[in-house]
Tab-separated table of C-alpha atoms in Angstrom:
chain	number	residue	atom	x	y	z
W	1394	MET	CA	98.375	-123.005	-98.113
W	1395	LEU	CA	96.164	-120.857	-100.319
W	1396	ALA	CA	93.436	-118.799	-98.656
W	1397	PHE	CA	90.259	-117.438	-100.225
W	1398	GLU	CA	87.389	-115.297	-98.995
W	1399	ARG	CA	85.088	-115.166	-102.027
W	1400	ILE	CA	84.860	-118.199	-104.333
W	1401	LEU	CA	83.011	-118.379	-107.644
W	1402	CYS	CA	81.959	-121.894	-108.737
W	1403	ILE	CA	81.068	-122.021	-112.435
W	1404	ARG	CA	78.771	-124.897	-113.445
W	1405	LEU	CA	76.768	-123.861	-116.493
W	1406	ASP	CA	74.755	-126.978	-117.334
W	1407	ASN	CA	71.712	-128.614	-115.763
W	1408	ILE	CA	70.368	-129.629	-112.352
W	1409	GLY	CA	72.138	-132.983	-112.226
W	1410	ASP	CA	75.490	-131.403	-113.068
W	1411	VAL	CA	75.177	-128.926	-110.202
W	1412	VAL	CA	74.170	-131.690	-107.763
W	1413	MET	CA	77.180	-133.794	-108.803
W	1414	SER	CA	79.470	-130.796	-108.236
W	1415	SER	CA	78.068	-130.205	-104.743
W	1416	PRO	CA	80.601	-132.386	-102.838
W	1417	ALA	CA	83.427	-130.403	-104.465
W	1418	ILE	CA	81.686	-127.147	-103.545
W	1419	ARG	CA	81.372	-128.513	-99.998
W	1420	ALA	CA	85.114	-129.220	-100.010
W	1421	LEU	CA	85.819	-125.604	-100.974
W	1422	LYS	CA	83.465	-124.336	-98.279
W	1423	GLU	CA	84.833	-126.568	-95.526
W	1424	THR	CA	88.486	-125.967	-96.393
W	1425	PHE	CA	88.494	-122.214	-96.926
W	1426	GLN	CA	85.414	-121.123	-94.922
W	1427	ALA	CA	84.710	-118.720	-97.797
W	1428	HIS	CA	81.609	-117.079	-99.201
W	1429	THR	CA	80.623	-119.385	-102.068
W	1430	THR	CA	78.740	-118.219	-105.159
W	1431	LEU	CA	77.421	-120.446	-107.940
W	1432	LEU	CA	77.264	-119.137	-111.504
W	1433	THR	CA	74.840	-121.380	-113.334
W	1434	SER	CA	72.079	-121.614	-115.925
W	1435	SER	CA	68.402	-120.852	-115.469
W	1436	MET	CA	67.792	-124.600	-115.911
W	1437	ALA	CA	69.996	-125.532	-112.951
W	1438	ALA	CA	69.408	-122.559	-110.650
W	1439	PRO	CA	66.293	-123.923	-108.874
W	1440	VAL	CA	68.296	-126.638	-107.109
W	1441	ALA	CA	70.953	-124.258	-105.782
W	1442	GLY	CA	68.760	-123.210	-102.855
W	1443	SER	CA	68.756	-126.809	-101.627
W	1444	ILE	CA	72.563	-127.059	-101.533
W	1445	PRO	CA	73.620	-125.746	-98.091
W	1446	GLU	CA	77.176	-124.872	-99.152
W	1447	ILE	CA	76.017	-122.325	-101.752
W	1448	ASP	CA	75.639	-118.843	-100.268
W	1449	GLU	CA	74.593	-117.025	-103.444
W	1450	THR	CA	73.484	-117.901	-106.969
W	1451	ILE	CA	74.019	-115.883	-110.141
W	1452	ILE	CA	71.969	-117.002	-113.137
W	1453	PHE	CA	73.426	-116.625	-116.605
W	1454	ASP	CA	72.578	-118.613	-119.733
W	1455	VAL	CA	75.810	-118.552	-121.681
W	1456	PRO	CA	75.793	-118.698	-125.507
W	1457	TRP	CA	78.083	-121.736	-125.619
W	1458	VAL	CA	75.371	-123.931	-124.072
W	1459	GLN	CA	72.688	-123.260	-126.674
W	1460	GLN	CA	71.288	-120.108	-125.099
W	1461	PRO	CA	70.492	-116.865	-126.972
W	1462	ASN	CA	72.819	-114.249	-125.507
W	1463	SER	CA	74.925	-111.534	-127.088
W	1464	GLU	CA	78.468	-110.298	-126.581
W	1465	HIS	CA	76.942	-107.349	-124.703
W	1466	ASP	CA	75.447	-109.772	-122.149
W	1467	LEU	CA	78.863	-111.388	-121.673
W	1468	LEU	CA	80.565	-108.066	-121.032
W	1469	GLN	CA	77.837	-107.077	-118.574
W	1470	MET	CA	78.274	-110.363	-116.703
W	1471	ALA	CA	82.053	-109.913	-116.594
W	1472	ALA	CA	81.506	-106.455	-115.082
W	1473	LEU	CA	79.087	-107.856	-112.497
W	1474	LEU	CA	81.544	-110.595	-111.503
W	1475	GLU	CA	84.322	-108.049	-111.203
W	1476	GLU	CA	82.173	-105.993	-108.812
W	1477	LYS	CA	81.812	-109.080	-106.595
W	1478	ARG	CA	85.608	-109.184	-106.078
W	1479	PHE	CA	86.029	-112.950	-106.206
W	1480	ASP	CA	89.520	-114.206	-105.460
W	1481	LEU	CA	89.019	-117.707	-106.913
W	1482	ALA	CA	87.044	-119.095	-109.852
W	1483	VAL	CA	86.617	-122.863	-110.203
W	1484	ILE	CA	85.241	-124.037	-113.550
W	1485	PHE	CA	83.528	-127.435	-113.401
W	1486	THR	CA	83.138	-129.284	-116.715
W	1487	VAL	CA	82.620	-132.722	-118.177
W	1488	TYR	CA	85.614	-134.043	-120.104
W	1489	SER	CA	84.035	-133.303	-123.496
W	1490	GLN	CA	83.575	-129.602	-122.740
W	1491	ASN	CA	85.991	-126.758	-123.374
W	1492	PRO	CA	86.442	-124.591	-120.249
W	1493	LEU	CA	88.060	-121.680	-122.078
W	1494	PRO	CA	84.918	-119.595	-122.759
W	1495	ALA	CA	84.137	-119.661	-119.017
W	1496	ALA	CA	87.800	-119.035	-118.259
W	1497	MET	CA	87.706	-115.970	-120.510
W	1498	LEU	CA	84.695	-114.693	-118.562
W	1499	ALA	CA	86.583	-115.103	-115.274
W	1500	TYR	CA	89.675	-113.511	-116.846
W	1501	LEU	CA	87.676	-110.469	-117.966
W	1502	ALA	CA	86.241	-110.243	-114.437
W	1503	HIS	CA	89.834	-109.985	-113.121
W	1504	ILE	CA	89.429	-112.990	-110.812
W	1505	PRO	CA	93.072	-113.604	-109.839
W	1506	ILE	CA	93.025	-117.415	-109.417
W	1507	ARG	CA	91.281	-119.491	-112.106
W	1508	LEU	CA	91.202	-123.300	-111.882
W	1509	ALA	CA	89.975	-125.843	-114.457
W	1510	TYR	CA	90.793	-128.939	-116.453
W	1511	CYS	CA	91.766	-128.089	-120.020
W	1512	ARG	CA	92.921	-130.164	-122.975
W	1513	GLU	CA	94.975	-127.413	-124.628
W	1514	ASN	CA	97.371	-124.911	-123.104
W	1515	PRO	CA	95.199	-122.043	-121.789
W	1516	TYR	CA	98.150	-119.715	-121.198
W	1517	GLN	CA	96.922	-116.709	-119.197
W	1518	LEU	CA	93.249	-117.721	-119.125
W	1519	LEU	CA	93.914	-120.222	-116.332
W	1520	THR	CA	96.352	-119.638	-113.498
W	1521	HIS	CA	95.909	-123.236	-112.318
W	1522	TRP	CA	95.735	-125.469	-115.383
W	1523	ILE	CA	95.069	-129.161	-114.777
W	1524	PRO	CA	95.817	-130.994	-118.071
W	1525	GLU	CA	92.768	-132.949	-119.242
W	1526	GLN	CA	93.424	-136.706	-119.275
W	1527	GLU	CA	89.888	-137.997	-119.682
W	1528	PRO	CA	88.582	-139.974	-121.467
W	1529	TYR	CA	91.657	-141.175	-123.369
W	1530	GLN	CA	93.630	-142.347	-120.318
W	1531	PHE	CA	90.820	-143.080	-117.832
W	1532	ILE	CA	87.238	-142.114	-116.990
W	1533	ARG	CA	86.160	-141.093	-113.491
W	1534	HIS	CA	82.726	-140.521	-112.075
W	1535	GLN	CA	81.815	-136.852	-112.399
W	1536	VAL	CA	81.691	-136.415	-108.606
W	1537	ARG	CA	85.218	-137.821	-108.278
W	1538	ARG	CA	86.436	-135.656	-111.169
W	1539	ASP	CA	85.167	-132.502	-109.472
W	1540	LEU	CA	86.567	-133.485	-106.062
W	1541	ASP	CA	89.941	-134.196	-107.673
W	1542	LEU	CA	89.868	-130.789	-109.347
W	1543	VAL	CA	89.512	-128.817	-106.117
W	1544	ALA	CA	92.009	-131.087	-104.357
W	1545	ASN	CA	94.638	-129.427	-106.567
W	1546	ILE	CA	94.324	-126.289	-104.433
W	1547	GLY	CA	94.112	-128.175	-101.137
W	1548	ALA	CA	90.324	-128.487	-100.773
W	1549	ASP	CA	88.850	-131.646	-99.273
W	1550	THR	CA	85.768	-132.702	-97.351
W	1551	THR	CA	84.819	-135.193	-94.657
W	1552	SER	CA	81.737	-136.249	-96.664
W	1553	GLU	CA	81.775	-137.094	-100.356
W	1554	THR	CA	78.079	-137.984	-100.557
W	1555	LEU	CA	75.448	-135.981	-102.380
W	1556	SER	CA	73.190	-134.187	-99.928
W	1557	LEU	CA	70.399	-131.654	-100.231
W	1558	SER	CA	68.448	-129.797	-97.597
W	1559	ILE	CA	64.769	-130.706	-97.518
W	1560	ASN	CA	61.727	-128.841	-96.294
W	1561	GLU	CA	59.431	-131.422	-94.726
W	1562	ASP	CA	56.760	-128.724	-94.378
W	1563	ARG	CA	56.158	-129.400	-98.074
W	1564	TRP	CA	54.955	-132.924	-97.265
W	1565	GLN	CA	51.443	-131.766	-96.399
W	1566	HIS	CA	51.006	-130.204	-99.854
W	1567	ILE	CA	52.368	-133.359	-101.535
W	1568	ARG	CA	50.088	-135.577	-99.466
W	1569	GLU	CA	47.057	-133.502	-100.468
W	1570	LEU	CA	48.124	-133.641	-104.114
W	1571	LEU	CA	48.415	-137.433	-104.067
W	1572	LEU	CA	45.015	-137.744	-102.404
W	1573	HIS	CA	43.565	-135.431	-105.059
W	1574	TYR	CA	44.796	-137.787	-107.777
W	1575	GLY	CA	43.525	-140.850	-105.918
W	1576	ALA	CA	46.864	-142.171	-104.668
W	1577	ASP	CA	47.397	-143.211	-101.054
W	1578	PRO	CA	50.280	-141.134	-99.611
W	1579	PHE	CA	50.624	-143.525	-96.658
W	1580	LYS	CA	51.536	-146.560	-98.787
W	1581	PRO	CA	54.820	-147.112	-100.678
W	1582	TRP	CA	55.021	-146.131	-104.337
W	1583	ILE	CA	57.452	-146.191	-107.263
W	1584	ILE	CA	58.317	-143.122	-109.315
W	1585	LEU	CA	58.606	-143.355	-113.092
W	1586	HIS	CA	60.459	-140.394	-114.596
W	1587	PRO	CA	60.534	-140.674	-118.421
W	1588	GLY	CA	61.287	-137.051	-119.400
W	1589	VAL	CA	64.690	-135.877	-120.634
W	1590	SER	CA	66.271	-132.563	-121.615
W	1591	ASP	CA	68.215	-134.237	-124.431
W	1592	ALA	CA	66.450	-136.401	-127.048
W	1593	LYS	CA	69.340	-138.851	-127.282
W	1594	ARG	CA	68.588	-140.012	-123.719
W	1595	GLN	CA	64.907	-140.742	-124.421
W	1596	TYR	CA	63.841	-144.301	-123.572
W	1597	PRO	CA	61.110	-145.442	-126.019
W	1598	LEU	CA	57.548	-144.811	-124.835
W	1599	GLU	CA	56.395	-148.315	-125.771
W	1600	GLU	CA	59.109	-149.744	-123.503
W	1601	TRP	CA	57.985	-147.485	-120.657
W	1602	ILE	CA	54.433	-148.775	-121.144
W	1603	LYS	CA	55.542	-152.431	-121.012
W	1604	THR	CA	57.655	-151.670	-117.946
W	1605	GLY	CA	54.829	-149.919	-116.130
W	1606	ARG	CA	52.391	-152.752	-116.782
W	1607	LEU	CA	54.888	-155.352	-115.563
W	1608	LEU	CA	55.670	-153.375	-112.411
W	1609	LYS	CA	52.010	-152.900	-111.601
W	1610	GLU	CA	51.206	-156.566	-112.149
W	1611	GLN	CA	54.226	-158.054	-110.336
W	1612	LEU	CA	54.903	-155.573	-107.506
W	1613	GLN	CA	51.386	-154.242	-107.028
W	1614	LEU	CA	52.646	-150.837	-105.938
W	1615	PRO	CA	51.231	-147.508	-107.145
W	1616	LEU	CA	53.225	-145.789	-109.889
W	1617	LEU	CA	53.706	-142.005	-109.902
W	1618	ILE	CA	54.776	-140.433	-113.193
W	1619	THR	CA	56.783	-137.265	-112.646
W	1620	GLY	CA	58.222	-134.591	-114.899
W	1621	ASN	CA	57.945	-130.906	-115.691
W	1622	LEU	CA	54.976	-129.118	-117.221
W	1623	GLN	CA	56.307	-129.542	-120.767
W	1624	GLU	CA	56.434	-133.315	-120.198
W	1625	ARG	CA	52.888	-133.611	-118.888
W	1626	GLU	CA	51.342	-134.636	-122.207
W	1627	GLN	CA	53.808	-137.487	-122.655
W	1628	ALA	CA	53.269	-138.499	-119.032
W	1629	GLN	CA	49.506	-138.544	-119.587
W	1630	GLU	CA	49.898	-140.848	-122.576
W	1631	LEU	CA	52.005	-143.193	-120.464
W	1632	GLN	CA	49.552	-143.112	-117.547
W	1633	GLU	CA	46.562	-143.905	-119.752
W	1634	ALA	CA	48.392	-146.809	-121.382
W	1635	ILE	CA	49.395	-148.335	-118.025
W	1636	GLY	CA	45.941	-147.856	-116.531
W	1637	ASP	CA	44.607	-147.989	-112.969
W	1638	GLY	CA	47.124	-147.650	-110.180
W	1639	CYS	CA	49.250	-145.234	-112.195
W	1640	TYR	CA	49.064	-141.458	-111.547
W	1641	ASN	CA	50.340	-138.562	-113.632
W	1642	ILE	CA	51.636	-135.737	-111.433
W	1643	ALA	CA	54.027	-134.236	-114.015
W	1644	GLY	CA	54.148	-130.460	-113.777
W	1645	GLU	CA	52.566	-130.362	-110.316
W	1646	LEU	CA	55.698	-130.034	-108.174
W	1647	ASP	CA	58.438	-127.453	-107.859
W	1648	ILE	CA	61.996	-128.590	-107.127
W	1649	GLU	CA	61.609	-128.458	-103.332
W	1650	ASP	CA	58.390	-130.506	-103.471
W	1651	PHE	CA	60.019	-132.970	-105.824
W	1652	ILE	CA	62.996	-133.521	-103.522
W	1653	VAL	CA	60.639	-134.276	-100.620
W	1654	LEU	CA	58.616	-136.658	-102.812
W	1655	LEU	CA	61.818	-138.501	-103.753
W	1656	ARG	CA	62.745	-138.759	-100.080
W	1657	HIS	CA	59.440	-140.530	-99.345
W	1658	SER	CA	59.558	-142.876	-102.377
W	1659	ARG	CA	60.305	-146.597	-102.264
W	1660	LEU	CA	62.105	-146.600	-105.626
W	1661	VAL	CA	62.838	-144.273	-108.551
W	1662	ILE	CA	63.079	-145.445	-112.154
W	1663	SER	CA	64.425	-142.752	-114.465
W	1664	VAL	CA	66.424	-142.051	-117.569
W	1665	ASN	CA	69.869	-140.541	-116.921
W	1666	THR	CA	68.783	-137.062	-115.956
W	1667	GLY	CA	68.865	-134.825	-112.885
W	1668	THR	CA	66.212	-136.898	-111.096
W	1669	VAL	CA	68.770	-139.695	-110.647
W	1670	HIS	CA	71.130	-137.423	-108.718
W	1671	LEU	CA	68.354	-135.856	-106.645
W	1672	ALA	CA	67.261	-139.373	-105.653
W	1673	ALA	CA	70.860	-140.300	-104.808
W	1674	ALA	CA	71.086	-137.250	-102.553
W	1675	MET	CA	67.967	-138.502	-100.747
W	1676	GLN	CA	69.422	-142.028	-100.519
W	1677	THR	CA	66.383	-143.367	-102.382
W	1678	PRO	CA	67.188	-146.493	-104.441
W	1679	VAL	CA	67.228	-145.783	-108.153
W	1680	ILE	CA	67.192	-147.654	-111.449
W	1681	VAL	CA	68.693	-145.697	-114.344
W	1682	LEU	CA	67.765	-146.399	-117.945
W	1683	TYR	CA	71.039	-145.187	-119.316
W	1684	ALA	CA	71.684	-144.089	-122.882
W	1685	LEU	CA	75.238	-144.764	-124.061
W	1686	THR	CA	76.282	-141.132	-123.703
W	1687	ASN	CA	78.199	-140.053	-120.570
W	1688	PRO	CA	79.195	-143.132	-118.525
W	1689	GLN	CA	80.526	-140.930	-115.710
W	1690	HIS	CA	77.051	-139.831	-114.581
W	1691	THR	CA	75.761	-142.988	-112.902
W	1692	PRO	CA	74.173	-142.811	-109.398
W	1693	TRP	CA	76.686	-141.874	-106.693
W	1694	LYS	CA	76.861	-143.786	-103.393
W	1695	VAL	CA	73.231	-144.997	-103.353
W	1696	PRO	CA	71.670	-148.461	-103.858
W	1697	SER	CA	71.127	-148.531	-107.607
W	1698	SER	CA	71.058	-150.435	-110.854
W	1699	VAL	CA	72.133	-149.148	-114.265
W	1700	LEU	CA	70.603	-150.649	-117.405
W	1701	TYR	CA	71.702	-149.460	-120.835
W	1702	PHE	CA	70.192	-148.752	-124.237
W	1703	ASP	CA	71.664	-147.505	-127.489
W	1704	VAL	CA	71.409	-144.009	-128.952
W	1705	PRO	CA	69.821	-143.801	-132.428
W	1706	GLU	CA	72.476	-142.996	-135.023
W	1707	ALA	CA	70.820	-139.733	-136.076
W	1708	LEU	CA	70.989	-138.440	-132.496
W	1709	ARG	CA	74.575	-139.387	-131.681
W	1710	SER	CA	76.873	-136.543	-130.735
W	1711	ARG	CA	79.126	-134.919	-133.320
W	1712	ASN	CA	81.641	-134.190	-130.540
W	1713	GLU	CA	84.633	-136.422	-131.283
W	1714	VAL	CA	85.402	-136.952	-127.588
W	1715	VAL	CA	81.848	-138.168	-126.923
W	1716	ARG	CA	81.979	-140.351	-130.037
W	1717	TYR	CA	85.216	-141.946	-128.829
W	1718	VAL	CA	83.589	-142.888	-125.506
W	1719	TYR	CA	80.466	-144.138	-127.298
W	1720	ASP	CA	82.637	-146.509	-129.381
W	1721	LEU	CA	84.302	-147.742	-126.173
W	1722	CYS	CA	80.936	-148.365	-124.523
W	1723	LYS	CA	79.643	-150.259	-127.545
W	1724	GLN	CA	82.417	-152.822	-127.025
W	1725	GLU	CA	81.248	-153.590	-123.488
W	1726	GLN	CA	78.590	-156.121	-122.525
W	1727	TYR	CA	76.349	-153.880	-120.435
W	1728	PRO	CA	73.027	-155.126	-118.959
W	1729	LEU	CA	70.207	-154.062	-121.238
W	1730	ALA	CA	67.319	-151.794	-120.295
W	1731	SER	CA	64.547	-154.237	-121.169
W	1732	PRO	CA	61.219	-154.202	-119.296
W	1733	GLU	CA	62.017	-157.654	-117.901
W	1734	ASN	CA	65.413	-156.543	-116.571
W	1735	ILE	CA	63.881	-153.405	-115.108
W	1736	LEU	CA	61.283	-155.508	-113.315
W	1737	GLN	CA	63.922	-157.817	-111.815
W	1738	GLN	CA	66.024	-154.915	-110.581
W	1739	ALA	CA	62.910	-153.220	-109.211
W	1740	LYS	CA	62.057	-156.343	-107.210
W	1741	ASP	CA	65.563	-156.500	-105.747
W	1742	LEU	CA	65.844	-152.800	-104.905
W	1743	SER	CA	62.290	-152.527	-103.615
W	1744	GLN	CA	62.915	-155.413	-101.209
W	1745	PHE	CA	66.189	-153.782	-100.144
W	1746	ALA	CA	64.415	-150.481	-99.458
W	1747	GLU	CA	61.683	-152.253	-97.476
W	1748	THR	CA	64.339	-153.972	-95.363
W	1749	LEU	CA	65.969	-150.632	-94.598
W	1750	LEU	CA	62.638	-149.071	-93.636
W	1751	ASN	CA	61.823	-151.968	-91.334
């Protein structure tokens, strides 16, 4: 059996991607008892501190994920990674991504074992090449894909769930914040999370407004609108349109606060973004308003409902792999993300959550 002392996990995307890779990182940690480092983007790095299996985080915004870096930055990073003396690099990707730029970085860092899925023959860039079969032969959930990847070198785990460490000391600050905005922190609430990092996953604002009004009228539970600071203006517009009983706290919480808030929430309603996977890690029921983009990113092992909406033609990906999957999804009869359907799912999941709490 292979043995490793210093493992580099490369996951260069966003918060949700890192959270979905965490069971595979746990498998590496449990199997090899190695020091585990995550190489990730500045967007995803804040969540790394809440993943117990990650010992160290290196932040690097690579140029192949729309970040402004130069070849000099790449060579500097390769030198830094070489200094760390990793003996294994695992490159986590979605099936539409090419792992070879990251593999080249690991190759330049002289990491002796390099593992990834790849559609084309990587020759020397990967020592452990797993031929890419998705999406043309099958599509797996991203968590399963990542677990299957590390299983190729003998890594497994006793727990395949998403899990994050939480700091309940943050609850006092959150409670004071909710009181400041006029919300009662001792009564159940529903989170609405409309913000996205990718415009193609944006659910229309007018539909959010209809949904919020229906939820408030039918369930009579407070609604908390969350998001980052850049999303606060949109959140304010939504809050004002829904009216009393709806509170805009976008931009008020860091990632640790947000995780604790999710843990205390009755239900989360979100577009398909990192919030969905944070909620799943907290075992908080979630409704996802899911753009027809990456069907492998639905909630993992948590009470949930997935409702779908189309992507405007002008925003559809030019990536032929993504377009192939989009055409497949269009042929399916998925439940639609209408305000009425959201309300019905919210009733069902809210009652389920109340039963669990009781």
